[in-house]
Amino acid sequence: MKNQFVYTSFLLLIISMAFGCKNKTRQESKEIIKISKIEAPEGMVWIEKKTFLKGAKDSDTHAMPREKPAHLVTVDGFFIDITEVTNKQFKAFVDATGYVTIAERKIDWEDMKKELPPNTPKPHDSILQPGSLIFNKNVNAVVNMENYGQWWTWKTGANWRHPEGPESTIEGKDNYPVVHIAYQDALAYCKWANRRLPTEAEWESAAQGKNTNTIFTWGNDINQLNTNANTWQGVFPTINESKDGFEFISPVKSYPPNSIGLYDMTGNVWEITSDYFNVKYYQELDTTTPIKNPKGAASPFNPNNPYQVEHVMKGGSFLCHASYCASFRISAKMGVSLDSGSDHMGFRTVATPSMLNLKK
């Protein structure tokens, strides 16, 4: 997103406890362990192995073609963060490593133009400065909803420490989701924390909670949206009525968790996953049998952004509204390029027993 907006604006156990029993049947019967018997790392919960319906549900009137057809997947158990990674957690990473995020780095035009259409003119140097995208809170009218540049602004000096620009701060906001995090930044944090990004299938499994076939993290009733998620109320993007109590981003755990204790799987900030964003991926799948532990498309494909590698982000954000993207649904997805960040995009991490060296 970062590159494309610079251009257009010049503009997301089962510890298989085989007890070494002599009786193989007995061993297999104990393979699935209850969540209560699995000790999760601090700040994480265990997601049991299950088979569920991934993608758009038949009754979902907001579903987009890239979310279809729905198909059964089986996902092994894993741990996932209870909340998005917070400012406090990301600061601990930066303090320990000295890491500098994409939004804080000098922009290299020679690298940038590789992901833009051939012969794209170089923007003025005043634009090619470290920064990120922020939502334009002063939009009064929109001519064409397809032109999202009307409500996005490239802000020099915007980054995770200064989410609304150089004059803003995260002081007193330790428990807010960290934002302006690009895919590469998320990977760096994961490496330091011995975690990884979830696959889209893992993310949907976690979002479903105890369910296997629902549109939203709480069920199928859209009337419960405002009490369960931080999204846009009013007329997007000009009138924000804040019926849910927050005009824009909110602290983590401000809304009820889903059925297994995960917060903000819907709304607040988009969450980066490891899968490539490919709008044709579902249409090319063999859906005759459940797909086990899918890791997404083999390559990215987005005809609207053909020169960039994009990954899937999930969950929607505080800007999602039914009149525009309706991305507060479990199956919803959008693409984000490797070096893009904004004030409504963050991430959460996962871990497996093998990553944590837990004995089986």
Short mmCIF file of C-alpha atoms in Angstrom, two decimals:
data_model
loop_
_atom_site.label_atom_id
_atom_site.label_comp_id
_atom_site.label_asym_id
_atom_site.label_seq_id
_atom_site.Cartn_x
_atom_site.Cartn_y
_atom_site.Cartn_z
CA MET A 1 0.00 0.00 0.00
CA LYS A 2 2.85 2.34 0.84
CA ASN A 3 4.31 2.29 -2.63
CA GLN A 4 1.00 2.41 -4.43
CA PHE A 5 -0.21 5.37 -2.46
CA VAL A 6 3.03 7.30 -2.97
CA TYR A 7 2.39 6.75 -6.62
CA THR A 8 -1.31 7.57 -6.66
CA SER A 9 -1.07 10.54 -4.36
CA PHE A 10 2.46 12.30 -5.67
CA LEU A 11 -0.21 9.94 -3.62
CA LEU A 12 -3.05 -9.09 8.30
CA LEU A 13 -0.90 -28.59 22.34
CA ILE A 14 -2.18 -30.06 20.12
CA ILE A 15 0.80 -31.37 22.12
CA SER A 16 0.11 -34.69 20.41
CA MET A 17 0.62 -36.43 23.71
CA ALA A 18 1.46 -39.90 22.50
CA PHE A 19 2.27 -41.44 25.82
CA GLY A 20 4.37 -44.18 24.28
CA CYS A 21 1.59 -46.62 25.01
CA LYS A 22 1.97 -50.16 23.80
CA ASN A 23 -1.64 -50.09 22.70
CA LYS A 24 -1.78 -48.02 19.49
CA THR A 25 -5.55 -47.63 19.65
CA ARG A 26 -5.30 -46.17 23.15
CA GLN A 27 -2.57 -43.81 21.96
CA GLU A 28 -4.70 -42.49 19.09
CA SER A 29 -7.69 -42.00 21.38
CA LYS A 30 -5.67 -39.58 23.51
CA GLU A 31 -4.35 -37.57 20.57
CA ILE A 32 -6.84 -34.71 20.95
CA ILE A 33 -6.26 -32.95 24.26
CA LYS A 34 -8.66 -30.49 25.86
CA ILE A 35 -7.67 -26.82 25.86
CA SER A 36 -7.75 -26.82 29.65
CA LYS A 37 -4.95 -29.39 29.73
CA ILE A 38 -2.65 -27.43 27.47
CA GLU A 39 -0.45 -24.80 29.05
CA ALA A 40 -0.39 -21.87 26.65
CA PRO A 41 2.42 -19.30 26.61
CA GLU A 42 1.52 -16.06 28.34
CA GLY A 43 -0.86 -13.98 26.26
CA MET A 44 -1.81 -16.83 23.94
CA VAL A 45 -4.56 -19.45 23.72
CA TRP A 46 -4.62 -22.91 22.17
CA ILE A 47 -6.73 -23.44 19.06
CA GLU A 48 -7.77 -27.07 18.74
CA LYS A 49 -7.42 -29.03 15.54
CA LYS A 50 -10.66 -28.89 13.61
CA THR A 51 -12.37 -29.00 10.26
CA PHE A 52 -14.42 -25.95 9.31
CA LEU A 53 -15.85 -24.10 6.32
CA LYS A 54 -13.35 -21.54 5.05
CA GLY A 55 -14.46 -18.72 2.78
CA ALA A 56 -17.80 -17.03 2.15
CA LYS A 57 -20.92 -18.62 3.63
CA ASP A 58 -24.04 -19.07 1.50
CA SER A 59 -26.03 -16.55 3.56
CA ASP A 60 -23.33 -13.87 3.41
CA THR A 61 -24.76 -11.11 1.23
CA HIS A 62 -21.54 -9.08 1.43
CA ALA A 63 -19.27 -11.84 0.13
CA MET A 64 -16.89 -10.99 -2.70
CA PRO A 65 -15.81 -13.28 -5.56
CA ARG A 66 -12.33 -13.76 -4.07
CA GLU A 67 -13.97 -15.34 -1.00
CA LYS A 68 -15.72 -18.03 -3.06
CA PRO A 69 -16.28 -20.91 -3.20
CA ALA A 70 -16.36 -21.83 0.47
CA HIS A 71 -14.47 -25.06 1.12
CA LEU A 72 -13.72 -27.39 4.00
CA VAL A 73 -10.27 -27.20 5.55
CA THR A 74 -8.66 -29.08 8.42
CA VAL A 75 -6.18 -27.11 10.50
CA ASP A 76 -3.93 -28.64 13.13
CA GLY A 77 -3.78 -27.11 16.59
CA PHE A 78 -1.69 -24.03 17.35
CA PHE A 79 -1.31 -21.17 19.79
CA ILE A 80 -2.38 -17.63 18.87
CA ASP A 81 -2.07 -14.24 20.57
CA ILE A 82 -5.15 -13.22 22.55
CA THR A 83 -4.85 -9.68 21.14
CA GLU A 84 -3.06 -7.90 18.36
CA VAL A 85 0.56 -7.09 19.15
CA THR A 86 0.48 -3.92 21.25
CA ASN A 87 2.64 -0.81 21.32
CA LYS A 88 4.18 -2.07 24.58
CA GLN A 89 5.12 -5.42 23.05
CA PHE A 90 6.53 -3.90 19.88
CA LYS A 91 8.52 -1.36 21.88
CA ALA A 92 10.14 -4.20 23.84
CA PHE A 93 11.23 -5.70 20.52
CA VAL A 94 12.63 -2.41 19.22
CA ASP A 95 14.39 -1.67 22.51
CA ALA A 96 16.02 -5.11 22.45
CA THR A 97 17.10 -5.09 18.81
CA GLY A 98 17.25 -1.50 17.60
CA TYR A 99 14.99 -2.43 14.71
CA VAL A 100 13.86 0.38 12.41
CA THR A 101 10.50 -0.10 10.69
CA ILE A 102 9.87 0.43 6.99
CA ALA A 103 7.94 3.63 7.69
CA GLU A 104 10.97 5.09 9.48
CA ARG A 105 13.49 4.34 6.74
CA LYS A 106 14.67 6.55 3.92
CA ILE A 107 12.80 5.78 0.69
CA ASP A 108 14.92 4.38 -2.12
CA TRP A 109 13.37 5.36 -5.44
CA GLU A 110 15.40 2.75 -7.34
CA ASP A 111 13.80 0.00 -5.23
CA MET A 112 10.38 1.58 -5.26
CA LYS A 113 10.05 1.91 -9.01
CA LYS A 114 10.57 -1.86 -9.43
CA GLU A 115 7.07 -2.32 -8.07
CA LEU A 116 5.45 0.40 -10.15
CA PRO A 117 4.33 0.43 -13.80
CA PRO A 118 7.18 0.97 -16.28
CA ASN A 119 8.15 4.59 -16.89
CA THR A 120 6.42 5.85 -13.76
CA PRO A 121 7.83 9.36 -13.19
CA LYS A 122 9.79 9.94 -10.01
CA PRO A 123 7.76 11.87 -7.40
CA HIS A 124 9.12 15.09 -5.97
CA ASP A 125 11.69 14.61 -3.20
CA SER A 126 9.26 16.18 -0.75
CA ILE A 127 7.06 13.10 -1.16
CA LEU A 128 9.88 10.57 -1.07
CA GLN A 129 10.34 10.97 2.66
CA PRO A 130 9.87 8.37 5.43
CA GLY A 131 6.23 8.12 6.41
CA SER A 132 3.07 6.12 6.10
CA LEU A 133 -0.62 6.31 5.28
CA ILE A 134 -3.12 7.85 7.65
CA PHE A 135 -6.88 8.18 7.35
CA ASN A 136 -7.99 11.67 6.34
CA LYS A 137 -10.40 12.66 9.11
CA ASN A 138 -11.45 15.79 7.28
CA VAL A 139 -13.16 14.21 4.28
CA ASN A 140 -16.36 16.16 3.61
CA ALA A 141 -17.52 14.55 0.37
CA VAL A 142 -16.60 11.66 -1.90
CA VAL A 143 -17.03 11.71 -5.66
CA ASN A 144 -16.17 8.10 -6.46
CA MET A 145 -15.95 5.32 -3.84
CA GLU A 146 -13.49 3.47 -6.07
CA ASN A 147 -10.97 6.27 -5.52
CA TYR A 148 -9.78 5.48 -2.01
CA GLY A 149 -7.11 8.15 -2.34
CA GLN A 150 -9.84 10.58 -1.30
CA TRP A 151 -9.71 9.38 2.31
CA TRP A 152 -6.05 8.40 2.59
CA THR A 153 -3.16 10.78 3.09
CA TRP A 154 0.55 10.10 2.84
CA LYS A 155 1.97 11.57 6.05
CA THR A 156 5.67 12.23 6.33
CA GLY A 157 6.82 11.25 9.80
CA ALA A 158 3.94 8.86 10.47
CA ASN A 159 5.12 5.56 11.96
CA TRP A 160 4.42 3.24 14.89
CA ARG A 161 5.76 5.79 17.38
CA HIS A 162 3.83 8.65 15.77
CA PRO A 163 0.64 7.06 14.39
CA GLU A 164 -0.97 10.30 13.16
CA GLY A 165 2.22 12.10 12.15
CA PRO A 166 5.30 13.58 13.83
CA GLU A 167 3.30 15.63 16.35
CA SER A 168 1.41 12.58 17.65
CA THR A 169 2.61 10.05 20.21
CA ILE A 170 1.82 6.65 21.69
CA GLU A 171 2.49 7.88 25.21
CA GLY A 172 -0.16 6.39 27.48
CA LYS A 173 -1.21 3.96 24.75
CA ASP A 174 0.75 0.85 25.69
CA ASN A 175 -2.36 -1.31 25.30
CA TYR A 176 -3.29 -0.10 21.83
CA PRO A 177 -2.46 -2.22 18.77
CA VAL A 178 0.80 -1.22 17.16
CA VAL A 179 0.15 0.20 13.68
CA HIS A 180 2.09 1.33 10.62
CA ILE A 181 3.61 -2.14 10.58
CA ALA A 182 4.54 -3.59 7.20
CA TYR A 183 4.77 -7.30 6.44
CA GLN A 184 8.56 -7.18 6.71
CA ASP A 185 8.31 -5.49 10.11
CA ALA A 186 5.94 -8.17 11.36
CA LEU A 187 8.34 -10.89 10.20
CA ALA A 188 11.19 -9.23 12.08
CA TYR A 189 9.14 -9.14 15.28
CA CYS A 190 8.17 -12.79 14.83
CA LYS A 191 11.79 -13.86 14.44
CA TRP A 192 12.73 -12.08 17.65
CA ALA A 193 9.74 -13.46 19.59
CA ASN A 194 10.03 -17.04 18.25
CA ARG A 195 6.63 -16.73 16.63
CA ARG A 196 5.28 -16.58 13.09
CA LEU A 197 2.39 -15.02 11.24
CA PRO A 198 -0.77 -17.11 10.98
CA THR A 199 -1.87 -18.61 7.71
CA GLU A 200 -5.24 -17.38 6.52
CA ALA A 201 -6.70 -20.81 7.41
CA GLU A 202 -5.29 -20.61 10.94
CA TRP A 203 -6.63 -17.11 11.31
CA GLU A 204 -10.12 -18.16 10.23
CA SER A 205 -10.01 -21.21 12.50
CA ALA A 206 -9.20 -18.96 15.45
CA ALA A 207 -11.81 -16.39 14.45
CA GLN A 208 -14.50 -19.09 14.27
CA GLY A 209 -13.72 -20.08 17.85
CA LYS A 210 -16.01 -22.96 18.82
CA ASN A 211 -17.98 -22.50 15.60
CA THR A 212 -17.28 -24.01 12.21
CA ASN A 213 -19.62 -22.22 9.81
CA THR A 214 -20.44 -18.65 10.87
CA ILE A 215 -20.12 -15.31 9.12
CA PHE A 216 -18.95 -13.32 12.15
CA THR A 217 -16.81 -14.13 15.15
CA TRP A 218 -19.92 -14.10 17.37
CA GLY A 219 -22.32 -15.91 15.02
CA ASN A 220 -24.52 -14.78 12.12
CA ASP A 221 -26.42 -11.77 13.48
CA ILE A 222 -25.07 -8.56 11.95
CA ASN A 223 -27.14 -6.55 14.44
CA GLN A 224 -24.57 -7.48 17.10
CA LEU A 225 -21.75 -5.79 15.20
CA ASN A 226 -21.52 -2.57 17.22
CA THR A 227 -21.34 -4.40 20.54
CA ASN A 228 -18.73 -6.88 19.35
CA ALA A 229 -16.34 -4.93 17.14
CA ASN A 230 -14.75 -1.54 16.58
CA THR A 231 -16.01 -0.55 13.13
CA TRP A 232 -17.36 2.54 11.38
CA GLN A 233 -20.89 3.74 12.11
CA GLY A 234 -22.57 6.43 10.06
CA VAL A 235 -21.72 7.26 6.46
CA PHE A 236 -18.28 6.14 5.35
CA PRO A 237 -15.97 8.02 5.06
CA THR A 238 -17.59 11.36 5.92
CA ILE A 239 -19.73 10.82 9.04
CA ASN A 240 -18.55 8.72 11.99
CA GLU A 241 -21.24 8.44 14.66
CA SER A 242 -19.08 6.34 17.04
CA LYS A 243 -22.03 4.33 18.33
CA ASP A 244 -19.63 1.67 19.61
CA GLY A 245 -17.83 4.15 21.85
CA PHE A 246 -14.71 4.70 19.76
CA GLU A 247 -14.33 7.06 16.84
CA PHE A 248 -11.16 5.43 15.55
CA ILE A 249 -8.67 2.92 16.99
CA SER A 250 -9.38 1.47 20.43
CA PRO A 251 -7.32 -0.25 23.14
CA VAL A 252 -7.16 -4.02 22.90
CA LYS A 253 -9.84 -5.89 24.88
CA SER A 254 -12.31 -3.01 24.52
CA TYR A 255 -14.91 -5.41 23.10
CA PRO A 256 -16.03 -8.89 24.16
CA PRO A 257 -13.84 -11.82 23.11
CA ASN A 258 -15.04 -14.59 20.84
CA SER A 259 -16.02 -18.01 22.21
CA ILE A 260 -12.42 -19.04 22.93
CA GLY A 261 -11.16 -15.78 24.44
CA LEU A 262 -9.70 -13.94 21.43
CA TYR A 263 -10.15 -10.18 21.23
CA ASP A 264 -10.48 -7.95 18.18
CA MET A 265 -10.49 -10.69 15.58
CA THR A 266 -13.06 -8.39 13.99
CA GLY A 267 -12.46 -4.66 13.58
CA ASN A 268 -9.98 -2.29 15.21
CA VAL A 269 -6.99 -3.05 12.93
CA TRP A 270 -6.39 -5.31 9.97
CA GLU A 271 -4.13 -8.29 10.72
CA ILE A 272 -1.40 -9.53 8.38
CA THR A 273 -1.18 -13.21 7.50
CA SER A 274 1.50 -15.24 5.73
CA ASP A 275 -0.60 -16.17 2.68
CA TYR A 276 -0.14 -14.55 -0.70
CA PHE A 277 -3.11 -12.48 -1.83
CA ASN A 278 -4.41 -14.12 -4.99
CA VAL A 279 -7.95 -13.26 -6.11
CA LYS A 280 -8.22 -16.52 -8.11
CA TYR A 281 -6.90 -18.87 -5.42
CA TYR A 282 -10.22 -20.29 -4.18
CA GLN A 283 -11.54 -20.76 -7.71
CA GLU A 284 -8.59 -22.97 -8.59
CA LEU A 285 -8.84 -25.29 -5.55
CA ASP A 286 -10.00 -28.89 -5.56
CA THR A 287 -12.81 -28.66 -3.03
CA THR A 288 -14.01 -32.28 -3.26
CA THR A 289 -12.28 -33.19 0.03
CA PRO A 290 -11.13 -31.12 3.03
CA ILE A 291 -7.80 -29.41 2.47
CA LYS A 292 -5.32 -30.02 5.29
CA ASN A 293 -3.31 -27.09 6.66
CA PRO A 294 -3.50 -24.90 3.53
CA LYS A 295 -0.83 -22.26 3.23
CA GLY A 296 -2.45 -20.20 0.52
CA ALA A 297 -1.72 -19.56 -3.12
CA ALA A 298 1.63 -20.45 -4.64
CA SER A 299 1.99 -16.92 -5.98
CA PRO A 300 0.25 -13.53 -5.59
CA PHE A 301 -2.21 -12.17 -8.09
CA ASN A 302 -4.13 -8.92 -7.96
CA PRO A 303 -5.09 -7.39 -11.32
CA ASN A 304 -5.59 -4.05 -9.59
CA ASN A 305 -2.02 -4.04 -8.32
CA PRO A 306 -0.06 -6.24 -10.75
CA TYR A 307 3.45 -5.01 -9.99
CA GLN A 308 3.55 -5.74 -6.27
CA VAL A 309 3.74 -8.86 -4.12
CA GLU A 310 0.79 -8.76 -1.73
CA HIS A 311 -0.17 -10.79 1.32
CA VAL A 312 -3.60 -11.42 2.80
CA MET A 313 -4.78 -9.30 5.69
CA LYS A 314 -7.86 -10.24 7.70
CA GLY A 315 -10.42 -8.96 10.17
CA GLY A 316 -11.15 -5.47 8.94
CA SER A 317 -10.56 -2.34 10.99
CA PHE A 318 -12.17 0.65 12.67
CA LEU A 319 -12.81 1.98 9.15
CA CYS A 320 -14.90 -0.95 7.90
CA HIS A 321 -18.51 -0.26 6.98
CA ALA A 322 -21.20 -2.21 5.14
CA SER A 323 -21.40 0.44 2.42
CA TYR A 324 -17.77 0.00 1.44
CA CYS A 325 -15.78 -3.14 2.26
CA ALA A 326 -17.88 -4.92 4.95
CA SER A 327 -14.66 -6.61 6.04
CA PHE A 328 -15.91 -7.32 9.54
CA ARG A 329 -16.73 -10.83 8.27
CA ILE A 330 -14.47 -13.84 8.93
CA SER A 331 -14.07 -14.67 5.23
CA ALA A 332 -13.23 -11.10 4.16
CA LYS A 333 -9.73 -10.37 2.96
CA MET A 334 -7.66 -7.69 1.31
CA GLY A 335 -4.14 -7.56 -0.08
CA VAL A 336 -1.23 -5.54 1.26
CA SER A 337 2.21 -5.16 -0.28
CA LEU A 338 5.41 -6.16 1.51
CA ASP A 339 6.46 -2.67 2.54
CA SER A 340 3.06 -1.07 3.14
CA GLY A 341 1.76 0.23 6.43
CA SER A 342 -1.07 2.41 7.67
CA ASP A 343 -2.78 3.60 10.82
CA HIS A 344 -5.34 0.79 10.67
CA MET A 345 -3.07 -2.22 10.10
CA GLY A 346 -1.35 -4.39 12.70
CA PHE A 347 -0.80 -8.09 13.33
CA ARG A 348 -0.92 -10.95 15.82
CA THR A 349 1.30 -14.02 15.97
CA VAL A 350 1.01 -17.78 16.33
CA ALA A 351 3.23 -20.59 17.59
CA THR A 352 3.19 -24.36 17.38
CA PRO A 353 4.36 -26.89 20.00
CA SER A 354 7.39 -27.72 17.86
CA MET A 355 8.39 -24.04 17.72
CA LEU A 356 8.26 -23.90 21.51
CA ASN A 357 10.13 -27.21 21.91
CA LEU A 358 7.24 -28.77 23.76
CA LYS A 359 7.66 -32.50 24.08
CA LYS A 360 5.04 -34.75 22.61
#
